[in-house]
């Protein structure tokens, strides 16, 4: 488990098997095994982005129009300057000079306005689209079933919503239109050149094929170099993240120096990849520079000779030299924008990959709304597999009456947690059906079950926020009295009231300023406040110290009363008090009955039971250590 | 100003910075010379003044050749300039990352308790990147842009003071707008980064807590939380973009106006005969050349103000002092016997509320001390003080008679093995995870440790054995399996002192059954502190210490404490006895049979 310590009880894990096509994201987001090609323009991405513009159609057209105005305005300057030289300065016409001067000032004003409008519009649209994308991704990821999150580590999914979207920001707020404006600008320049003198235009632009050729060659090298750069930085970040999360272990093992060495290696790799890419970027600069000068030289020599011939005016010559500068500027821009574009396209691909992942568990269109849940749960010939062909549960048949407490026992990997996660519909059954109050749960609105479902897991996940907010998570409209009542019921009130701010104490990330036991009590309160009809306790007291457990045990009788509950626990008292015990082995129900009945049967349950409790008395009996414990993969 | 402090990172690369400065000067000189060559070509090559062109072609060709040569020189130095800026900028980022990394690793638990992983990460990634931009673009390229601007402005005065005056008139306006932009953007950038951090935290919680979110069907609620942060972030980023959208066009517009004014005034001057047309052309070319620098001026200022914000946060990490410091001249802890004493130890995370007070423990070498007590009574804190994850605030802890604060931290921690409550495994192979604390352990040693922790057979059963990847990029393990790997990696260190923090809790029955035996082996000959809840462990302890509200309320051996009829007795009655009763009620079963029960699963 990497990033944040890893959630979930043992039983949830699915052995990292990559199945169910479409549920597993390419590893691209964090750069490892990055198989992207480094495209600068990806039509499939751009095509997908266009619909996001639709709400801002008016603004988009205004922006494009303003952009064209600006491009035209700034490219008209040299033409007017040439005109001024030929028509007025040569003829000493001061009025004419004044006229051109005023015209240029007018153009400057127009250019300013146009650019202002364009930038405000694009900034608005860009950030809006980012907002839409972010929300859409978040909501979409929330809809995806747990198998998606099982298969894609948190960090990777996170970077899709944060980094990839941020990368798109440049593209959407400035990049797109800059590049577009550059191309339009080049077009306008060529237009003016042709208008003024066709022959000189062709002479001047004779360097362009060479430029294009060099750019294409450069591009091939740049593409690879920049992909490598992104992989390198991703490795740096992955390494960093893991070590920030695991810093406690690192310190306790005094691994700081070794880790620093390793980080230095990755960090240095990133540095050298970047320097290499930097060299490639730097290489194109002299080329553009030289070609600009070559074009200018051609203008001076051929243009100059024609001026001497009298076939060209000085004004046009001056305009040409100015235009040469303007022609090459956008090309420099494009080189600088190159990586941005490449990154944005890759980011776009990954964003849409997330949005294209189909949720596996969705409410059927005709799903019924359960007004109230009685709590009858029926497993009807249920089979389940995480991976095709590997059954984790097989032929489970079990009818649980409302109010019954079912203790689930069995060795590791028997499928205990999986069984309960089918009731919560974290996963859908592969065969058979699970029914609540006589309805197949796939035909009930998920929300209407969840409302009356309480679940407490081994690893109590709390959200940052106050204690009150965390308890209220189980029922958002709960009053302060309800919150306190729930806390009292589970015995959490005592310690909460001792906290510096009581119920308003703010919890750190995952509630790490509380002990595991305290977190667990809050998780209990959170489950209780929902007034659940069905309660699932999955090793809920395993991390809790004895005293807290006593508190919970005392509350448990009250908690379980009248509610259908599934309890996975090792505590004898809990199991003994259950209405029935279900012993699972290898994904099948081996035995069902009360504690006493099953003990009398002297089967699996009796064996597990004895193993658990006899160790308490047996000290230092070496002969009892089995040689080859081969626990099965957790289910 | 953090942007100035950040310059200190350039110091180690003085030679390269000097070389870069030379490239900057040379390429600026070459750029400046180009309009002069064109002016020369027009003035002498064409010489249009008076009655028609009278120039000579050879001047034109000469000027053309000189142009290309100047460009070649400029290109060469531009390459050096770009390459060196990238080199230096990346090197600075590399240095900063290494320093942040190192600092983070060495800051004590107290620091990490306060920080959220997401926020720390964004400092180490986005803020470092902002600083790199600042060095490469803000400082290095910025100085080129600045130099070019100054040089050309001065040259203009030399060429024609009247025209220069026209251009200079626009400079105050551009400086004014640039500074307005800088001062508006700085606070905005801080707030954007903050917003991104918050957004990431909501996201992270929704993902890591997915089971809870789904169980309560709170997707919409989470969506709302996210939307609030996302909307806020939109507002902030849009405002920042608006500031740029207003100011950048103003500067470009001003420059276009400057060109217009230059042509107007210049046209008049040429008509007067007080200036030739070549000079006017050169002026106009300079304005065109400056267009780019003027445009990036605002952007450079933005990069600098952003670096101020980023620098502040980076220095927050780099300047953070670890609450746990090694004394200069601290002694090496060698061959510890493991005699641990807590002498009147007290501890508090802050001055107001002590978490522990008056703790006295004397654990002789090889003894087992069991800590019990209700949630929040301070058990974990007691054990966290020994490896100096936190420092005591009162009293002292000694190992073999030496105050642990007088010992080298690495040697102290090497003597203490910790199996923590939350097992954290790294994205690495099984082998690397087990050898995490002992990098140069041999394969045999690793396997031996794995065997002793009962995880060897499981590992061998995996397709890739010890080379199987664990964690994010590899297989997922159950709580019990993780626990056993943690035990194996501690075993490999062979510590004199052992800390087991709730260590058997997330282990299921039969694993616990297996581990109990191992633990006994593990504890043998080591001073052990165990936060226990199993009767078996408790009964084995040489001393049981019962904590309540940060103080010791009962201590002694199992039998003594039972006899005393106090808190321990209560705990025993409520919980532990359950375990004993269960046993008493059962007919004895042979160990063989129990073992089969495991194998059969």
Short mmCIF file of C-alpha atoms in Angstrom, two decimals, chain A residues 20-384:
data_model
loop_
_atom_site.label_atom_id
_atom_site.label_comp_id
_atom_site.label_asym_id
_atom_site.label_seq_id
_atom_site.Cartn_x
_atom_site.Cartn_y
_atom_site.Cartn_z
CA UNK A 20 -12.81 -6.16 -16.47
CA UNK A 21 -11.60 -4.21 -19.44
CA UNK A 22 -12.17 -0.49 -19.31
CA UNK A 23 -11.82 -0.32 -15.58
CA UNK A 24 -8.11 0.09 -15.48
CA UNK A 25 -6.51 3.38 -16.37
CA UNK A 26 -3.33 3.40 -18.32
CA UNK A 27 -0.46 4.21 -16.09
CA UNK A 28 0.12 7.35 -18.05
CA UNK A 29 -1.00 9.93 -15.58
CA UNK A 30 1.95 9.58 -13.34
CA UNK A 31 4.23 8.89 -16.23
CA UNK A 32 5.31 5.36 -15.50
CA UNK A 33 5.07 3.12 -18.52
CA UNK A 34 3.95 6.20 -20.33
CA UNK A 35 3.07 5.01 -23.75
CA UNK A 36 1.82 8.29 -25.10
CA UNK A 37 3.26 9.50 -28.35
CA UNK A 38 3.67 13.10 -27.44
CA UNK A 39 1.32 14.47 -30.06
CA UNK A 40 1.20 18.24 -30.34
CA UNK A 41 -2.22 18.18 -31.86
CA UNK A 42 -4.62 15.37 -31.13
CA UNK A 43 -7.83 15.70 -33.00
CA UNK A 44 -9.69 13.26 -30.81
CA UNK A 45 -8.97 15.45 -27.79
CA UNK A 46 -9.81 18.72 -29.48
CA UNK A 47 -13.03 17.25 -30.87
CA UNK A 48 -14.06 16.20 -27.38
CA UNK A 49 -13.27 19.63 -25.97
CA UNK A 50 -15.34 21.54 -28.49
CA UNK A 51 -18.74 20.68 -26.99
CA UNK A 52 -17.58 22.28 -23.74
CA UNK A 53 -17.43 25.56 -25.61
CA UNK A 54 -21.08 25.40 -26.55
CA UNK A 55 -22.43 27.31 -23.55
CA UNK A 56 -20.01 30.10 -24.35
CA UNK A 57 -20.62 30.21 -28.09
CA UNK A 58 -21.19 33.97 -28.10
CA UNK A 59 -18.01 34.60 -26.18
CA UNK A 60 -16.03 32.19 -28.30
CA UNK A 61 -16.97 33.93 -31.51
CA UNK A 62 -16.30 37.33 -29.98
CA UNK A 63 -12.89 36.13 -28.86
CA UNK A 64 -12.02 34.74 -32.28
CA UNK A 65 -13.20 37.89 -33.96
CA UNK A 66 -11.20 40.07 -31.54
CA UNK A 67 -8.18 37.89 -32.05
CA UNK A 68 -8.37 38.29 -35.85
CA UNK A 69 -8.80 42.04 -35.42
CA UNK A 70 -5.72 42.20 -33.25
CA UNK A 71 -3.66 40.07 -35.60
CA UNK A 72 -4.70 42.24 -38.53
CA UNK A 73 -4.09 45.49 -36.69
CA UNK A 74 -0.61 44.64 -35.55
CA UNK A 75 0.32 43.40 -39.03
CA UNK A 76 -0.95 46.50 -40.78
CA UNK A 77 1.70 48.67 -39.17
CA UNK A 78 4.64 47.94 -41.46
CA UNK A 79 2.38 48.37 -44.49
CA UNK A 80 1.29 51.82 -43.32
CA UNK A 81 4.89 52.72 -42.48
CA UNK A 82 5.94 51.77 -46.00
CA UNK A 83 3.07 53.80 -47.38
CA UNK A 84 4.07 56.78 -45.27
CA UNK A 85 7.63 56.60 -46.52
CA UNK A 86 6.69 56.31 -50.20
CA UNK A 87 3.75 58.63 -50.42
CA UNK A 88 4.38 61.29 -47.83
CA UNK A 89 7.88 61.35 -46.37
CA UNK A 90 9.50 61.16 -49.82
CA UNK A 91 7.22 63.94 -51.02
CA UNK A 92 7.62 65.95 -47.84
CA UNK A 93 3.90 65.85 -47.23
CA UNK A 94 3.57 66.58 -43.51
CA UNK A 95 -0.17 66.31 -43.55
CA UNK A 96 0.08 62.86 -45.00
CA UNK A 97 2.60 61.85 -42.32
CA UNK A 98 0.23 63.17 -39.70
CA UNK A 99 -2.59 61.21 -41.30
CA UNK A 100 -0.63 57.97 -41.18
CA UNK A 101 0.49 58.76 -37.63
CA UNK A 102 -3.10 59.18 -36.55
CA UNK A 103 -4.15 56.04 -38.38
CA UNK A 104 -1.44 54.08 -36.58
CA UNK A 105 -2.53 55.50 -33.23
CA UNK A 106 -6.08 54.50 -34.04
CA UNK A 107 -4.89 51.01 -34.86
CA UNK A 108 -2.99 50.84 -31.58
CA UNK A 109 -6.17 51.69 -29.73
CA UNK A 110 -8.14 49.14 -31.70
CA UNK A 111 -5.45 46.55 -31.06
CA UNK A 112 -5.51 47.22 -27.37
CA UNK A 113 -9.29 46.88 -27.19
CA UNK A 114 -9.34 43.76 -29.32
CA UNK A 115 -6.66 42.04 -27.32
CA UNK A 116 -8.29 43.00 -24.06
CA UNK A 117 -11.65 41.62 -25.14
CA UNK A 118 -10.04 38.47 -26.49
CA UNK A 119 -8.07 37.75 -23.33
CA UNK A 120 -10.91 38.38 -20.91
CA UNK A 121 -13.20 36.17 -22.96
CA UNK A 122 -10.72 33.32 -23.29
CA UNK A 123 -9.76 33.48 -19.64
CA UNK A 124 -13.41 33.22 -18.66
CA UNK A 125 -14.16 30.38 -21.04
CA UNK A 126 -10.98 28.55 -20.20
CA UNK A 127 -11.48 28.61 -16.47
CA UNK A 128 -15.17 27.76 -16.84
CA UNK A 129 -14.38 24.72 -18.92
CA UNK A 130 -11.80 23.66 -16.38
CA UNK A 131 -14.39 24.02 -13.67
CA UNK A 132 -16.84 21.92 -15.64
CA UNK A 133 -14.20 19.29 -16.35
CA UNK A 134 -13.14 19.11 -12.72
CA UNK A 135 -16.67 18.71 -11.43
CA UNK A 136 -17.55 16.25 -14.12
CA UNK A 137 -14.52 14.13 -13.38
CA UNK A 138 -15.13 14.20 -9.67
CA UNK A 139 -18.75 13.23 -9.99
CA UNK A 140 -17.91 10.59 -12.53
CA UNK A 141 -15.23 9.03 -10.36
CA UNK A 142 -17.69 8.95 -7.50
CA UNK A 143 -20.07 6.97 -9.65
CA UNK A 144 -17.47 4.41 -10.57
CA UNK A 145 -17.66 1.29 -8.50
CA UNK A 146 -15.09 0.25 -5.97
CA UNK A 147 -13.47 -2.09 -8.44
CA UNK A 148 -12.26 1.01 -10.25
CA UNK A 149 -10.62 2.35 -7.13
CA UNK A 150 -9.29 -1.09 -6.26
CA UNK A 151 -7.50 -1.13 -9.57
CA UNK A 152 -6.32 2.43 -9.79
CA UNK A 153 -4.36 3.78 -6.93
CA UNK A 154 -5.48 7.00 -5.34
CA UNK A 155 -2.46 8.95 -6.48
CA UNK A 156 -3.06 8.15 -10.09
CA UNK A 157 -6.71 9.08 -10.01
CA UNK A 158 -5.87 12.25 -8.09
CA UNK A 159 -3.38 13.40 -10.65
CA UNK A 160 -6.01 13.06 -13.36
CA UNK A 161 -8.25 15.54 -11.65
CA UNK A 162 -5.53 17.89 -10.47
CA UNK A 163 -2.42 17.86 -12.66
CA UNK A 164 -3.98 16.86 -15.94
CA UNK A 165 -6.66 19.49 -15.63
CA UNK A 166 -4.10 22.12 -14.64
CA UNK A 167 -2.06 21.25 -17.69
CA UNK A 168 -5.13 21.86 -19.80
CA UNK A 169 -5.48 25.26 -18.18
CA UNK A 170 -2.60 26.77 -20.16
CA UNK A 171 -4.00 25.36 -23.35
CA UNK A 172 -7.52 26.56 -22.74
CA UNK A 173 -6.83 29.99 -21.28
CA UNK A 174 -4.02 31.17 -23.54
CA UNK A 175 -2.38 28.43 -25.56
CA UNK A 176 -5.10 27.64 -28.06
CA UNK A 177 -5.75 31.17 -29.20
CA UNK A 178 -2.09 32.15 -29.14
CA UNK A 179 -1.28 29.39 -31.56
CA UNK A 180 -4.32 30.17 -33.66
CA UNK A 181 -3.47 33.87 -33.65
CA UNK A 182 0.08 33.06 -34.68
CA UNK A 183 -1.11 31.17 -37.72
CA UNK A 184 -3.58 33.88 -38.66
CA UNK A 185 -0.78 36.42 -38.20
CA UNK A 186 1.50 34.54 -40.57
CA UNK A 187 -1.29 34.44 -43.12
CA UNK A 188 -1.88 38.16 -42.87
CA UNK A 189 1.83 38.92 -43.20
CA UNK A 190 2.05 36.80 -46.34
CA UNK A 191 -1.01 38.56 -47.69
CA UNK A 192 0.53 41.99 -47.21
CA UNK A 193 3.82 40.84 -48.72
CA UNK A 194 2.10 39.46 -51.81
CA UNK A 195 0.02 42.58 -52.16
CA UNK A 196 3.12 44.78 -52.12
CA UNK A 197 5.44 42.75 -54.32
CA UNK A 198 5.00 39.18 -55.50
CA UNK A 199 8.55 38.61 -56.68
CA UNK A 200 10.19 39.89 -53.52
CA UNK A 201 7.73 37.85 -51.47
CA UNK A 202 8.87 34.64 -53.12
CA UNK A 203 12.51 35.55 -52.70
CA UNK A 204 11.97 36.39 -49.04
CA UNK A 205 9.97 33.29 -48.30
CA UNK A 206 12.38 31.01 -50.14
CA UNK A 207 13.87 30.20 -46.74
CA UNK A 208 10.54 28.84 -45.51
CA UNK A 209 10.84 25.30 -46.96
CA UNK A 210 14.20 24.99 -45.25
CA UNK A 211 12.65 26.22 -42.02
CA UNK A 212 9.80 23.73 -42.29
CA UNK A 213 12.21 20.90 -42.96
CA UNK A 214 14.35 21.80 -39.97
CA UNK A 215 11.32 22.20 -37.75
CA UNK A 216 10.04 18.77 -38.74
CA UNK A 217 13.40 17.18 -37.99
CA UNK A 218 13.62 19.05 -34.71
CA UNK A 219 10.12 18.03 -33.80
CA UNK A 220 10.95 14.34 -34.04
CA UNK A 221 13.72 14.69 -31.48
CA UNK A 222 11.81 17.12 -29.30
CA UNK A 223 8.80 14.86 -29.07
CA UNK A 224 10.75 12.01 -27.54
CA UNK A 225 12.82 14.29 -25.31
CA UNK A 226 9.77 15.92 -23.82
CA UNK A 227 7.95 12.67 -23.22
CA UNK A 228 11.05 11.52 -21.35
CA UNK A 229 11.00 14.71 -19.31
CA UNK A 230 7.48 14.04 -18.14
CA UNK A 231 8.27 10.48 -17.20
CA UNK A 232 11.24 11.64 -15.20
CA UNK A 233 9.34 14.21 -13.18
CA UNK A 234 6.58 11.70 -12.52
CA UNK A 235 9.11 9.35 -10.99
CA UNK A 236 10.42 12.13 -8.81
CA UNK A 237 6.94 12.94 -7.58
CA UNK A 238 6.00 9.33 -6.97
CA UNK A 239 9.13 8.80 -4.94
CA UNK A 240 8.56 11.96 -2.96
CA UNK A 241 4.97 11.17 -2.23
CA UNK A 242 5.66 7.71 -0.97
CA UNK A 243 8.35 8.96 1.32
CA UNK A 244 6.22 11.71 2.74
CA UNK A 245 3.50 9.18 3.51
CA UNK A 246 5.91 6.64 4.90
CA UNK A 247 8.09 9.04 6.83
CA UNK A 248 7.31 7.43 10.17
CA UNK A 249 8.57 4.05 9.08
CA UNK A 250 11.59 5.63 7.45
CA UNK A 251 12.56 7.41 10.63
CA UNK A 252 12.02 4.39 12.81
CA UNK A 253 14.28 2.38 10.53
CA UNK A 254 16.84 5.18 10.12
CA UNK A 255 16.58 4.88 6.36
CA UNK A 256 16.95 8.61 5.74
CA UNK A 257 20.38 8.45 4.17
CA UNK A 258 19.65 5.51 1.91
CA UNK A 259 16.40 7.11 0.79
CA UNK A 260 18.08 10.43 0.20
CA UNK A 261 20.57 8.64 -2.03
CA UNK A 262 17.81 6.99 -3.98
CA UNK A 263 15.83 10.16 -4.30
CA UNK A 264 18.94 11.94 -5.49
CA UNK A 265 19.26 9.34 -8.24
CA UNK A 266 15.73 9.89 -9.50
CA UNK A 267 16.04 13.63 -9.07
CA UNK A 268 19.29 13.69 -11.01
CA UNK A 269 17.67 11.61 -13.74
CA UNK A 270 14.97 14.22 -14.01
CA UNK A 271 17.55 16.94 -14.19
CA UNK A 272 19.47 15.32 -16.99
CA UNK A 273 16.31 14.56 -18.98
CA UNK A 274 15.37 18.21 -18.71
CA UNK A 275 18.78 19.47 -19.66
CA UNK A 276 18.72 17.22 -22.69
CA UNK A 277 15.33 18.56 -23.70
CA UNK A 278 16.60 22.05 -22.99
CA UNK A 279 19.46 21.52 -25.38
CA UNK A 280 17.05 20.47 -28.08
CA UNK A 281 14.89 23.53 -27.50
CA UNK A 282 17.95 25.75 -27.50
CA UNK A 283 19.11 24.23 -30.78
CA UNK A 284 16.16 25.52 -32.73
CA UNK A 285 16.80 29.11 -31.63
CA UNK A 286 19.94 29.76 -33.69
CA UNK A 287 18.23 28.12 -36.65
CA UNK A 288 15.25 30.46 -36.53
CA UNK A 289 17.60 33.35 -35.91
CA UNK A 290 19.80 32.54 -38.86
CA UNK A 291 16.87 32.05 -41.20
CA UNK A 292 15.38 35.38 -40.11
CA UNK A 293 18.66 37.07 -40.92
CA UNK A 294 18.92 35.20 -44.22
CA UNK A 295 15.47 36.39 -45.23
CA UNK A 296 16.30 39.94 -44.18
CA UNK A 297 19.56 39.78 -46.15
CA UNK A 298 17.66 38.60 -49.21
CA UNK A 299 15.27 41.51 -48.86
CA UNK A 300 18.12 43.98 -48.50
CA UNK A 301 20.15 42.61 -51.41
CA UNK A 302 17.43 41.85 -53.95
CA UNK A 303 15.08 44.54 -52.75
CA UNK A 304 17.87 47.05 -52.59
CA UNK A 305 18.98 46.24 -56.11
CA UNK A 306 15.46 46.69 -57.36
CA UNK A 307 15.20 50.00 -55.56
CA UNK A 308 18.36 50.99 -57.38
CA UNK A 309 16.73 49.77 -60.63
CA UNK A 310 13.76 51.87 -59.76
CA UNK A 311 11.36 48.87 -59.84
CA UNK A 312 10.72 49.01 -56.07
CA UNK A 313 10.14 51.82 -53.64
CA UNK A 314 12.08 52.33 -50.44
CA UNK A 315 8.87 52.24 -48.43
CA UNK A 316 8.08 48.72 -49.60
CA UNK A 317 11.63 47.67 -48.81
CA UNK A 318 11.29 49.00 -45.27
CA UNK A 319 7.92 47.32 -44.87
CA UNK A 320 9.47 44.03 -46.01
CA UNK A 321 12.28 44.17 -43.46
CA UNK A 322 9.73 44.85 -40.73
CA UNK A 323 7.51 42.03 -41.96
CA UNK A 324 10.34 39.54 -41.90
CA UNK A 325 10.62 40.10 -38.14
CA UNK A 326 6.89 39.68 -37.71
CA UNK A 327 6.87 36.55 -39.79
CA UNK A 328 9.37 34.70 -37.66
CA UNK A 329 8.13 35.81 -34.25
CA UNK A 330 5.20 33.38 -34.17
CA UNK A 331 7.54 30.55 -35.08
CA UNK A 332 9.62 31.27 -32.00
CA UNK A 333 6.36 31.33 -30.04
CA UNK A 334 5.35 27.97 -31.43
CA UNK A 335 8.63 26.42 -30.37
CA UNK A 336 8.14 27.75 -26.87
CA UNK A 337 4.55 26.49 -26.80
CA UNK A 338 5.54 23.09 -28.10
CA UNK A 339 5.81 21.24 -24.80
CA UNK A 340 2.75 22.97 -23.44
CA UNK A 341 0.71 21.70 -26.33
CA UNK A 342 2.14 18.24 -26.08
CA UNK A 343 1.42 18.05 -22.38
CA UNK A 344 -2.06 19.44 -22.81
CA UNK A 345 -2.95 16.86 -25.45
CA UNK A 346 -1.68 14.05 -23.28
CA UNK A 347 -3.55 15.50 -20.33
CA UNK A 348 -6.70 15.72 -22.41
CA UNK A 349 -6.41 12.09 -23.44
CA UNK A 350 -6.14 11.03 -19.85
CA UNK A 351 -9.02 13.21 -18.72
CA UNK A 352 -11.33 11.72 -21.30
CA UNK A 353 -10.12 8.27 -20.48
CA UNK A 354 -11.49 8.76 -16.97
CA UNK A 355 -14.73 10.23 -18.24
CA UNK A 356 -15.12 7.32 -20.65
CA UNK A 357 -14.80 4.67 -17.96
CA UNK A 358 -18.25 3.18 -17.58
CA UNK A 359 -19.64 2.90 -14.06
CA UNK A 360 -20.38 -0.74 -13.34
CA UNK A 361 -22.99 -0.15 -10.72
CA UNK A 362 -25.75 2.17 -11.75
CA UNK A 363 -29.35 2.40 -10.70
CA UNK A 364 -31.62 0.71 -13.17
CA UNK A 365 -33.99 3.14 -14.79
CA UNK A 366 -37.01 1.53 -13.24
CA UNK A 367 -35.32 1.04 -9.87
CA UNK A 368 -37.79 1.21 -7.02
CA UNK A 369 -37.52 3.55 -4.10
CA UNK A 370 -37.85 1.72 -0.80
CA UNK A 371 -39.85 3.96 1.49
CA UNK A 372 -38.61 2.03 4.46
CA UNK A 373 -36.35 -0.92 4.92
CA UNK A 374 -37.53 -3.81 7.04
CA UNK A 375 -34.19 -5.50 6.86
CA UNK A 376 -34.86 -8.89 5.35
CA UNK A 377 -31.81 -9.98 3.41
CA UNK A 378 -31.79 -12.98 1.12
CA UNK A 379 -28.82 -14.43 -0.73
CA UNK A 380 -30.28 -16.44 -3.56
CA UNK A 381 -27.74 -18.75 -5.07
CA UNK A 382 -25.13 -16.02 -5.11
CA UNK A 383 -21.75 -16.38 -6.75
CA UNK A 384 -19.19 -13.67 -7.03
#
